[in-house]
Each structure stands twice: as C-alpha cells, then as structure tokens.
XYZ file of C-alpha atoms in Angstrom:
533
model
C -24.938 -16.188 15.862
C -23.199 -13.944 12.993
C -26.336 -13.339 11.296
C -28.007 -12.321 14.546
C -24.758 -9.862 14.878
C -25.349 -8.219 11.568
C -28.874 -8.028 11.772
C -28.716 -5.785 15.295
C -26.197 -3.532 13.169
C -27.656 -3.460 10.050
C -31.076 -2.360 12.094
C -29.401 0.110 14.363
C -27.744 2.046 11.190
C -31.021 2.020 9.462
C -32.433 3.548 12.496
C -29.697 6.617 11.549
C -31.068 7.153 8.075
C -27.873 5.482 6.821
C -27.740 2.178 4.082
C -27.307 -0.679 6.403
C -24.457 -2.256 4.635
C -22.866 0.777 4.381
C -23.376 2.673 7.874
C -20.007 3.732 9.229
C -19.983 2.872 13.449
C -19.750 5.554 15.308
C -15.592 6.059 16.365
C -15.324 4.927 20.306
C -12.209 4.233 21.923
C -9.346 3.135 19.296
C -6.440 3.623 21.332
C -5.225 0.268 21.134
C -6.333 -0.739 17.528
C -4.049 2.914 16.836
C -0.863 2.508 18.398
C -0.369 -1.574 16.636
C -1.468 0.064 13.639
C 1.381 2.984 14.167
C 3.824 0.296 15.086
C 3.277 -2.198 12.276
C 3.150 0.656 9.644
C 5.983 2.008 10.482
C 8.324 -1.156 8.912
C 6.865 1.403 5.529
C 9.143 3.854 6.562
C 12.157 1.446 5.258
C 10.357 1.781 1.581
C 9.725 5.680 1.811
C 13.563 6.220 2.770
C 15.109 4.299 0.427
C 12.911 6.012 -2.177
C 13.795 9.111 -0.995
C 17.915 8.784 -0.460
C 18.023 7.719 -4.087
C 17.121 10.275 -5.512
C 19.412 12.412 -4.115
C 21.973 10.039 -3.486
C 22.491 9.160 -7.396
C 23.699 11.857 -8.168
C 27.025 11.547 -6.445
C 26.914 7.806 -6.889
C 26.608 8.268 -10.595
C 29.605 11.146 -10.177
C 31.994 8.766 -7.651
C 31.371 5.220 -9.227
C 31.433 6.827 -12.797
C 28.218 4.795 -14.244
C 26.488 5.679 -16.938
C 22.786 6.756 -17.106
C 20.939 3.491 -18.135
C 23.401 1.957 -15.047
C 21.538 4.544 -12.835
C 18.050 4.003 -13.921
C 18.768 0.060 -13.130
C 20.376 1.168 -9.417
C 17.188 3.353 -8.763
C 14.283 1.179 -10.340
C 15.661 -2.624 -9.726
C 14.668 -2.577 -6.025
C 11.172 -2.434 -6.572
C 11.773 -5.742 -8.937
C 13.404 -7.189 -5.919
C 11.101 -6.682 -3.282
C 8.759 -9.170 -5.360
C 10.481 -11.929 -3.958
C 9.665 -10.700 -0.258
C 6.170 -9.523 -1.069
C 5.809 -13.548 -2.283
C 7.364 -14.841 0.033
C 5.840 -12.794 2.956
C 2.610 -14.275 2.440
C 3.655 -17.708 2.653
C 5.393 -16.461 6.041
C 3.197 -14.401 7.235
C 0.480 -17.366 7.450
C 3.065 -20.103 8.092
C 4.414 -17.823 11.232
C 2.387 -14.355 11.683
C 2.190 -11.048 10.889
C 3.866 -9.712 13.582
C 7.102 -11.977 13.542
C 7.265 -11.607 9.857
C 7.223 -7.583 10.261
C 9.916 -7.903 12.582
C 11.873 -10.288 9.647
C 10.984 -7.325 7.109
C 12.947 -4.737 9.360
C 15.858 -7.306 9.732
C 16.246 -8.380 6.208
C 16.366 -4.270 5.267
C 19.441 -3.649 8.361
C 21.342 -5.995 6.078
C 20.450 -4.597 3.035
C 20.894 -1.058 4.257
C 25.038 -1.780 5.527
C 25.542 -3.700 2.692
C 24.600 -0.486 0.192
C 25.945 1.744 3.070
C 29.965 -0.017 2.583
C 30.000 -0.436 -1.048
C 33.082 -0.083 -2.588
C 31.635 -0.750 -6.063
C 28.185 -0.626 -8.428
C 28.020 -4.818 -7.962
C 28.404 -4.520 -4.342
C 25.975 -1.837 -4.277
C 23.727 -3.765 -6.497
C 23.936 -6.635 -4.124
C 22.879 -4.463 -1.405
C 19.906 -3.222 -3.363
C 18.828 -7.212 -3.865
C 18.920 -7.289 0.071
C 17.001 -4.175 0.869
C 14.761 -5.030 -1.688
C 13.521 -8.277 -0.127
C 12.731 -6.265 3.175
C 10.929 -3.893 1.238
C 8.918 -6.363 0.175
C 7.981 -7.814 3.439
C 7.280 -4.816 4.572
C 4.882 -3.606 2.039
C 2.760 -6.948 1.780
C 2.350 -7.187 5.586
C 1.797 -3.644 6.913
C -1.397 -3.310 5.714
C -2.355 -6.446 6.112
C -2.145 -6.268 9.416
C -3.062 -3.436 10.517
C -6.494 -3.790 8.346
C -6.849 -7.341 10.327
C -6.660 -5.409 13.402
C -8.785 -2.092 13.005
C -12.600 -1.778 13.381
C -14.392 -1.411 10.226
C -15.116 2.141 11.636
C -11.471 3.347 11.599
C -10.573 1.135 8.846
C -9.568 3.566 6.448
C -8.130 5.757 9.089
C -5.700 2.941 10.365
C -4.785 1.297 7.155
C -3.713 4.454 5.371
C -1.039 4.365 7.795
C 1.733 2.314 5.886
C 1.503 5.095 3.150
C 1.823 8.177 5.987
C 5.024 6.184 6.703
C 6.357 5.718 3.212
C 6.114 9.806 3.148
C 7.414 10.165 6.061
C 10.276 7.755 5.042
C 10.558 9.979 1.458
C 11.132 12.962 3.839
C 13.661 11.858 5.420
C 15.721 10.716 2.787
C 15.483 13.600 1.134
C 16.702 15.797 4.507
C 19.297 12.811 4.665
C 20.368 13.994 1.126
C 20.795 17.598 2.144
C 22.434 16.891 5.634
C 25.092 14.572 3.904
C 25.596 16.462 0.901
C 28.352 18.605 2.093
C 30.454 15.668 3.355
C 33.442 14.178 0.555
C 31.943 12.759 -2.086
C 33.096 9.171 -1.565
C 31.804 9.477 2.420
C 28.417 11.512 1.730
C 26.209 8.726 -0.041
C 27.499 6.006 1.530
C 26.387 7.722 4.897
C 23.289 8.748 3.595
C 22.505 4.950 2.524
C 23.620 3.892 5.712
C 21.972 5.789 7.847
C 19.209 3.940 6.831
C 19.675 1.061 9.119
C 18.702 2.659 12.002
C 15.234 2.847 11.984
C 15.079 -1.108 10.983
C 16.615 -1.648 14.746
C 13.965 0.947 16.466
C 10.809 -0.895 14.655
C 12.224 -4.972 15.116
C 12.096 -3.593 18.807
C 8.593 -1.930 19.254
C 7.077 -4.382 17.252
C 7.763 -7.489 20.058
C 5.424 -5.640 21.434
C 2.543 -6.103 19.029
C -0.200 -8.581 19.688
C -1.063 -11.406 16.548
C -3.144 -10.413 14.351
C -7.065 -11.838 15.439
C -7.929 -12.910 12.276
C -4.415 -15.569 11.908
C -5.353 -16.440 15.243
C -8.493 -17.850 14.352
C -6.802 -19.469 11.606
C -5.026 -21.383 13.786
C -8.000 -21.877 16.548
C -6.828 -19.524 19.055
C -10.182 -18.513 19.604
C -8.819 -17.127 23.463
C -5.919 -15.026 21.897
C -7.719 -14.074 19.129
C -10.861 -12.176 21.437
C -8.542 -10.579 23.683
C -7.029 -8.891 20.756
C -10.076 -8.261 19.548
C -11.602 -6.543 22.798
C -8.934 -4.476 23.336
C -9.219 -3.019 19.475
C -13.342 -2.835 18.824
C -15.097 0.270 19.681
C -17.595 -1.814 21.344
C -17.763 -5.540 22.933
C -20.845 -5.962 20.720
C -18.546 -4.893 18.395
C -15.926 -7.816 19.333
C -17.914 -10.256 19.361
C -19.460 -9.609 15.998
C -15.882 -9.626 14.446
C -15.185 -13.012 16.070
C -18.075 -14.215 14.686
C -17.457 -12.803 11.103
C -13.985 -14.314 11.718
C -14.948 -18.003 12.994
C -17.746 -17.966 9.973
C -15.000 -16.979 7.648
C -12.388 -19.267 8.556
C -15.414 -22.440 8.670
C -15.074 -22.728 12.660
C -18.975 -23.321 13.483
C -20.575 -20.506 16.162
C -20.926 -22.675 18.794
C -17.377 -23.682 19.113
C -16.636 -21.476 21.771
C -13.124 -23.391 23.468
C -10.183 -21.291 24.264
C -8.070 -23.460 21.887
C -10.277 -25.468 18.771
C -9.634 -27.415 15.980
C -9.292 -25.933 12.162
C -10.180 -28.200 9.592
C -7.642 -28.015 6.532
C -9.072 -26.872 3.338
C -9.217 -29.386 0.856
C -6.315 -29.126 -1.872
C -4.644 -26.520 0.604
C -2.453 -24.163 -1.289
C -3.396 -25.519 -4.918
C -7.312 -24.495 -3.942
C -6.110 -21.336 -2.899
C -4.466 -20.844 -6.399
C -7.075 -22.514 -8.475
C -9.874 -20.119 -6.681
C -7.795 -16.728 -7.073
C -5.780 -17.284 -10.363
C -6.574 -20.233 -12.166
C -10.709 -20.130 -12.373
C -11.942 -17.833 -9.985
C -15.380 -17.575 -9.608
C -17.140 -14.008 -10.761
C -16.824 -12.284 -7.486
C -13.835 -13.281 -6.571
C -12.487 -12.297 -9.784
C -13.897 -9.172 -10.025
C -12.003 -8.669 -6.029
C -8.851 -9.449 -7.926
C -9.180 -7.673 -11.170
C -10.284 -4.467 -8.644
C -6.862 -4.521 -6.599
C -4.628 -5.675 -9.663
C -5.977 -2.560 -11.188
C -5.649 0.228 -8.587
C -1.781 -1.274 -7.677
C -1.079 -1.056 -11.649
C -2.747 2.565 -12.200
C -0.994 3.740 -8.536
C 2.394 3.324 -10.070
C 1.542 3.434 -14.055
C 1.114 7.302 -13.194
C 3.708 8.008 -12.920
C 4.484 9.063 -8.780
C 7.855 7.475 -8.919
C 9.439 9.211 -11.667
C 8.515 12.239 -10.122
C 9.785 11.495 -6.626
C 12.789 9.544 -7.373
C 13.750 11.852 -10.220
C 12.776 15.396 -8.674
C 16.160 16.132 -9.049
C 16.679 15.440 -12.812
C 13.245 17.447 -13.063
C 14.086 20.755 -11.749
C 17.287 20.367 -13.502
C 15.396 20.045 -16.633
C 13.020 23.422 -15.451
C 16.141 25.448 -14.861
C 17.210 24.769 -11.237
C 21.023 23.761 -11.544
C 22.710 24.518 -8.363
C 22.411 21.271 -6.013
C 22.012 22.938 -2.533
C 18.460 24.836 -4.280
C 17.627 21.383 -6.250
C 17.790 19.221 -2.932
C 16.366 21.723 -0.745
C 13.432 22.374 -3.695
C 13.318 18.860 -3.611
C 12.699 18.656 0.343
C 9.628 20.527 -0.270
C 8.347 17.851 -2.378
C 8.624 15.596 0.092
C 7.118 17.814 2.630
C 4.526 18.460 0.310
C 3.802 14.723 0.298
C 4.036 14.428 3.754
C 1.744 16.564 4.786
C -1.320 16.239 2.165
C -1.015 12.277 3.512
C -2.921 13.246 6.373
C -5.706 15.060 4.327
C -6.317 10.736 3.239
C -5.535 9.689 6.652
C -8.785 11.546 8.422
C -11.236 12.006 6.113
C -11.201 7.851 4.358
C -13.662 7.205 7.065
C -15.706 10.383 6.844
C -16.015 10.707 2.909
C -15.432 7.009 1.984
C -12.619 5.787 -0.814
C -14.596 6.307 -4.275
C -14.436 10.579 -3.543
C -10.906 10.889 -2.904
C -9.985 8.399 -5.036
C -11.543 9.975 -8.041
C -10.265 13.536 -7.009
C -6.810 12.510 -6.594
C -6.727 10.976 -9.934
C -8.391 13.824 -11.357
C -6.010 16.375 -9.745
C -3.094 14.380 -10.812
C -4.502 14.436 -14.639
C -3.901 18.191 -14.339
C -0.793 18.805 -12.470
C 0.747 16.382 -15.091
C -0.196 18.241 -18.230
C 0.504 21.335 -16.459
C 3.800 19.672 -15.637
C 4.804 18.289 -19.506
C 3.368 21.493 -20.739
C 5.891 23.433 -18.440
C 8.584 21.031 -19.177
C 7.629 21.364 -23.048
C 7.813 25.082 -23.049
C 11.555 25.451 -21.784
C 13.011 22.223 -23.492
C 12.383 24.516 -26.601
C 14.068 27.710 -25.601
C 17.836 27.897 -26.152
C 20.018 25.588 -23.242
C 20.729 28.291 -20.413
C 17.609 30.462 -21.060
C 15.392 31.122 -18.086
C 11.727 31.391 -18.081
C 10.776 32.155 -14.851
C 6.957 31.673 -15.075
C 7.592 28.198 -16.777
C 10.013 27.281 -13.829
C 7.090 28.135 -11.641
C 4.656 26.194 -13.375
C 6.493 22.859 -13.452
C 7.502 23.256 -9.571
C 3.704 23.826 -8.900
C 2.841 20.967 -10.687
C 5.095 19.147 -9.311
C 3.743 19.800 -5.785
C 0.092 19.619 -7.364
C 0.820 16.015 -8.339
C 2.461 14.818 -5.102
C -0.118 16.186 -3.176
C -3.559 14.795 -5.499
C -1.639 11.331 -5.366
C -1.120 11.598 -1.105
C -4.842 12.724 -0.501
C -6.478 9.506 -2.531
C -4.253 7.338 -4.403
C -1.120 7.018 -2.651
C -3.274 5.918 0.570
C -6.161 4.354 -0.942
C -4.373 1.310 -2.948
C -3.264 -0.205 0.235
C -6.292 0.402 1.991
C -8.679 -1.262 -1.073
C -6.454 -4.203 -1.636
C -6.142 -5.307 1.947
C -9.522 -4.974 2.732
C -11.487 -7.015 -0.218
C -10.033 -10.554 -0.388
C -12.001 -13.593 1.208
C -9.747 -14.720 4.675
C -8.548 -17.445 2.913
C -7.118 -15.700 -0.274
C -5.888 -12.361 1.805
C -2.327 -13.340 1.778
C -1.968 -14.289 -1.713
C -4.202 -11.872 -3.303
C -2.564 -8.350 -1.449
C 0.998 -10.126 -2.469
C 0.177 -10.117 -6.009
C -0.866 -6.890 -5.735
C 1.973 -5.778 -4.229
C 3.767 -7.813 -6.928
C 2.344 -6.322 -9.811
C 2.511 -2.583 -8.141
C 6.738 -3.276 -7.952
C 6.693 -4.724 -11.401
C 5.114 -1.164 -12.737
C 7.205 0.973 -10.260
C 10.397 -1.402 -11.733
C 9.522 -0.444 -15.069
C 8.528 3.288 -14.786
C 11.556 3.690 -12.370
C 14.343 1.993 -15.150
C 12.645 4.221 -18.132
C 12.155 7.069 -17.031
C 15.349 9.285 -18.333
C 15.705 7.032 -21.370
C 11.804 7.947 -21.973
C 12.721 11.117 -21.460
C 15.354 11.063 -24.077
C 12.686 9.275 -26.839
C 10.075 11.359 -26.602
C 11.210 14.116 -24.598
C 10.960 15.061 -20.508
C 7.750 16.901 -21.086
C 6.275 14.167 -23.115
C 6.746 11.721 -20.757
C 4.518 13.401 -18.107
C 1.983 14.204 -21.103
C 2.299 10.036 -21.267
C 1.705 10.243 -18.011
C -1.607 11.921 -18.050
C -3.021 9.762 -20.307
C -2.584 6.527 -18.451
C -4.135 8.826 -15.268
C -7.568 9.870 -17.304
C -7.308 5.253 -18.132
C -7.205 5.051 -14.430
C -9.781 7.755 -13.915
C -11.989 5.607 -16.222
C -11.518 2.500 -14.218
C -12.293 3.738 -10.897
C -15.265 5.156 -11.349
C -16.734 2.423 -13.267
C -15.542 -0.460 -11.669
C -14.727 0.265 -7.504
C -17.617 0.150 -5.419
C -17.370 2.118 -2.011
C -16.028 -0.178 0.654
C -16.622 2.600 3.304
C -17.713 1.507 7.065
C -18.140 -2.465 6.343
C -16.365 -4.878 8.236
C -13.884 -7.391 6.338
C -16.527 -10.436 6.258
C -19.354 -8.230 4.825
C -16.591 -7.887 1.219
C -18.304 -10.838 -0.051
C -21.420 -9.489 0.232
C -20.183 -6.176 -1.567
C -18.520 -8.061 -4.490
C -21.062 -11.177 -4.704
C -19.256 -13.985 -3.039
C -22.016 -16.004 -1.284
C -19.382 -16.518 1.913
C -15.895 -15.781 2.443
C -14.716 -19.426 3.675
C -14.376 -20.723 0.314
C -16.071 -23.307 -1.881
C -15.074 -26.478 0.268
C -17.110 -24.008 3.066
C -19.968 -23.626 0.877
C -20.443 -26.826 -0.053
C -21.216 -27.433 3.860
C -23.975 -24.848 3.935
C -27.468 -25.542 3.629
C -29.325 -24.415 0.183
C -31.513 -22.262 2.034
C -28.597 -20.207 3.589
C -26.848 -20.354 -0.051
C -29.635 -18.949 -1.442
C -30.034 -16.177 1.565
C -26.396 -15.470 0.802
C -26.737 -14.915 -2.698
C -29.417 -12.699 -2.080
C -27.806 -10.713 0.225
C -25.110 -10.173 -2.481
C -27.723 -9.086 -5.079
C -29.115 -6.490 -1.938
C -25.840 -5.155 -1.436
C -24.627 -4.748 -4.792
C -27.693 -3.136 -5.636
C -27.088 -0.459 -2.585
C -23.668 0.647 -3.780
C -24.530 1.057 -7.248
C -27.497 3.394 -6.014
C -25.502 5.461 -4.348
C-alpha cells in the first residue's frame, strides 16, 4: 500500500519537471497543521526570554548581589547546562506520555523556575532558580520541534518547524523590552521583576496547549491507528495526502498495511531501549550514522559561532564599541533583538520555496563576515586611548552586530531545528533530536561561561575573529556533508541518507530479500539525485 502511495507521487512530480524524491507538494489548506504548530512552538518563547532578560538583567544583578565577573558568566551560561537534563529526560517522556502533555510539563517546570529567580534574595537562590528554569527549557526545546515536524505536511515542513526558533526571537525581544521597561524601577525591585515577569507566558501556553491534538506519528506508536488519521486529515493538504503519511507511519513503526482497526496491536522492539542505544550510539549502521553525525554537527556549529555571546552579551559589546550610557545600550540592544526578530521570518517562508542547503550556506557565509567586520571593529577601538570615540568604528561593530543576528535568523538559527527533527528513523527520533539538543546546550554552556574571560585572554575583538573561524569550519561542513531534505516526507529520510527502512533492524529482518534489495536501491537512486543537484 505505501509503495503504491509513493509511486502515484513520485509520478505526479515527475510529471512537473521536478526530481521525484525531491518535488515539494503543492501548499493546500494548512490551517490546522499551522495553528498546533503556533501553539506547540510557542513553549520556545520561555528559552528566547530568558536569553534575552539576562542580558540586560546582569547588569544590575551583578551591581545589587555584588558578584564578580566569572560569577556572572556562570549565572548567564549554566542554564543552558541545565536544560540537558530536561532535553534527556523529555524524550523518555515525551514517548512514555506524549508530546503534547510533556509541552504542557515544559511550561510548568519553567513557572517554577521563573518565581523562584523572580524572589531571590541571594546568587544561590538565584542559582537554584536557574537549575529549575533550566529543566523547562529543556523540555521545551527537545519537544517543540518535534512535534510540530510530526504534525506538518512534508510541503510546509520547513515552514512549520522553523517556528520554535520565530518564538525563541520573539522571546529574545521581549526580554530585552522587559529590560528597558524595568530598568527605571530600584535596583533591588527592577531585575527581580524583569525575571519574574517571565512566568506569565508559561500559564498562557500550559492553557492553549490542552487544546492540541497527539502527535500522529506517537499515536501510531501506540496503535491508535483511529486517533492517529483524524489528526492526520485534519493537517495534510490532501486525503491522498493522509493516507500516504499513515502509511509511511504504520510501515515505519512495523504495523503491516492491512491492519486497518481503529485500535491495533504494536509489537515491542526487541532489546527495547538498549536497541535503540546500540543502533544510534553504540554501532550504528552507515546511514544512520551519517543522520547522527549530520544533526550533532549543525547543533555544535549553531552555537560554536558564536550567536550567544553576541545576544546575551550585547550589552558588554557596545560597551566595549563606545556606548556607555544604559538607557542607549538597552535600547541599542532592543534593536538587536528586533533585528533578529524580524529576519526570522525571511527563514520562516522561503525553507519551503528555496530548500535548507541555500540559506543555510548563506547564513553561515554572512555570519563569516559580519564577525570579522565585528572583531575588526572591536580591534580598532580597543587600541585607541580608554574614552576615545571613533565614530565610524562604533558604526561598524553595531552593523555587524545586526549583520550577524540577522545571517544567523535567515538560515541557521531556524534551520538546526528544522534538520535535526526531520532526519531520524521513528524509532530513534526522540533520542537522536535530544542529543542534539544536548550537545547544542553543552556548546551554548561553554561559549556562554567564556565569553568575557575570552575576551580578557585574547581580547573582545579576537574573540569574534575566533569566532569566524569556527563559522568558515561550519561553512565547510555544510556544504559537503548536508544533503537537501526539501519537500520529502519524514519516512522517505531513509531513503535520502541510505537506511533501507526506517523501522529498524528487528523490522528488516522481517522483510523479504527482494524488498531489501528494492530498498537499498532506492537509497542508491536517491542519494544519487541529491548529489546531482
């Protein structure tokens, strides 16, 4: 029945003059699929505003709770260490209970964390807070886009997943406007406020998201074959459509086509969660292997280059370029994040049109040359006298700044999330985007806590020179090693990255050699289309 599916696609978009495997679907009516993808991306808002508050609100933590620099790089950069423990343990929960029960836990766990940092009366209590928060983060940035890539038609993919990052600018935003509302109030009232504040949305999004249907593709999982089409109708462009993702689903998950009952049995994997591991970390085979070294890479090279030390520390920068007085750095620094905000949507609706290798490449290339611009700026007035100003320096660095915010929202701010939750076999989804998200708050941890001591070893405009070298290693990487994931469904992966089937080898082992062979030579077909293009 699937292969019957795919081969009525595959012959209608080689009717269009397109690569079969590769034909985007023409857009019909996403209405559905885009409001639970607006709804579950928004728990990414809780990331973006903490992100944003910090930066602004350190400085009159660092000024009221008299700590020391190194104590504020650890305050700013240990959250994203944290959140590891939520982005682990959300995939455990998010198969054991759902993706949309375990969003609603992310925004939850956050509240806490957000009142505990918000009444602090001291840097441990505040610390604690940040442990709190951090867990939530982490829920929320493992299953955001894993759901809402579960739930989208391969034609609006892109457009739909990219959503969890248009939140987490959004979020920056507002914590930066939270820093310049608050900023006027007493200093021992004005941060705690502006940390505060940031339980609010948590109780908006736990509420809108009761509303969200299960994702299809954990509904199969656990043979709620009924469920799991109704979702599905309401969120393909066509029913053709539908029922080819069931299919790809049922095929994926090792549920044969015929069984067509409202309610079926799953068969359990053999070695359950110790097959999982032994496929994805321990010896995977070469595709999946190459799907893991892919998203391990793009989540290192996101963060390795750099983004957060120029969001969190925007401040600090445009101190260093001259700007001293805090009403012009936090209002300078609002245009960052409106800067951010709105080259986001640039990603958001053109993914689908252009594909993900384009914008990837040109965001990493853009970002190459807004950071030298940026340490050469930064280089040119850290060797004037303290107190001179050079006004054409000054405007280099601030339009570098906005030059690198805005190449890393158009391709890889967006693109990371969308990549990594789209690649992995069903059965090694959950796992494989949380150690991606693990490894991306690892880097972020360490750029976040080194940044000003960096700064102070090799100097603020060396840093971002540092910088631009890891972004022409990334550069390198992407263009040699992604292949364009543009316009096929989440099945069709393994075809991309040359895993015969995405059920697994206890699966496989069921299939006939004839179909293993017409699998594997599928993969050959498909591999061979990307790299032509």
């Amino acid at each position: 029945m699937a292969e019957q599916h795919k081969e009525s696609t595959n012959t209608a978009a080689a009717s269009d003059g397109l690569p079969a495997a590769v034909a985007p679907r023409k857009k019909g009516n996403v209405r559905f699929a885009f409001a639970f993808a607006i709804l579950a991306s928004m728990t990414s808002i809780l990331l973006g505003y903490d992100i944003g508050v910090m930066s602004g609100a350190a400085l009159f933590i660092k000024e009221d709770l008299k700590i020391s620099d190194v104590e504020v790089e650890v305050l700013l950069g240990i959250l994203n260490l944290y959140s590891l423990f939520g982005s682990f343990a959300a995939g455990r929960t998010s198969d054991w209970i759902g993706r949309r029960l375990t969003i609603i836990l992310a925004a939850v766990i956050f509240f806490v964390g957000a009142l505990m940092m918000g009444f602090s009366v001291n840097y441990p209590m505040l610390m604690a807070g940040r442990f709190v928060a951090g867990i939530g983060v982490g829920y929320a940035l493992m299953i955001a886009p894993v759901y809402t890539a579960e739930v989208s038609p391969a034609s609006s993919r892109g457009f739909l997943t990219s959503f969890p990052e248009v939140f987490i600018n959004l979020g920056i935003l507002l914590g930066y406007v939270s820093n310049y509302a608050f900023s006027h109030l007493s200093l021992k009232l004005g941060w705690r406020l502006m940390l505060g504040v940031g339980a609010a949305p948590s109780v908006v999004l736990a509420l809108m998201v009761l509303g969200l249907p299960e994702s299809p593709r954990w509904l199969v999982m656990k043979g709620r074959l009924a469920d799991a089409r109704a979702v599905l109708d309401k969120t393909s462009d066509t029913p053709e459509e539908a029922a080819l993702r069931l299919a790809d689903i049922k095929e994926a998950a090792g549920i044969p086509a015929d069984a067509d009952g409202d309610v079926v049995a799953v068969a359990k994997r053999a070695g359950g969660e110790k097959r999982v591991w032994k496929e994805l970390i321990l010896s995977p085979p070469p595709g999946v292997r190459r799907v893991l070294l892919s998203a391990l890479g793009i989540h290192f090279f996101q963060q390795a280059s750099g983004i957060d030390s120029v969001v969190l520390y925007s401040p600090r920068v445009f101190q260093s370029a001259g700007i001293t007085d805090k009403n012009k750095l936090l209002g300078t620094t609002c245009a960052v994040g409106a800067t951010k905000t709105l080259f986001i949507l640039v990603a958001t609706f053109t993914l689908d049109r252009f594909g993900r290798r384009p914008l990837l490449l040109t965001s990493t290339g853009g970002m190459l040359v807004s950071l030298v611009g940026l340490g050469a700026g930064l280089t040119v007035i850290g060797h004037h006298p303290v107190g001179t100003t050079i006004p054409w320096a000054i405007g280099v660095c601030i339009a570098s700044i906005l030059g690198v915010v805005a190449f890393f929202s158009i391709g890889l701010g967006p693109i990371t999330w969308v990549y990594s939750s789209e690649i992995f076999p069903l059965h090694l989804r959950a796992l494989g985007c949380a150690l991606g998200v693990g490894l991306n708050r690892v880097t972020s941890g360490v750029i976040s806590m080194t940044f000003l001591s960096l700064s102070k070893g090799i100097t603020i405009g060396g840093s971002f020179f540092l910088y631009a070298g890891i972004a022409s290693l990334a550069w390198v990487f992407f263009f040699t090693y992604l292949p364009e994931t543009r316009g096929r469904t989440l099945e069709q992966m393994g075809e991309l990255f040359g895993i015969p089937n995405m059920a697994g080898d206890s699966y496989k082992e069921q299939q006939s050699p004839e179909k293993e062979k017409n699998s594997v030579e599928m993969s050959s077909t498909a591999t061979g289309d990307v790299r032509n293009e």
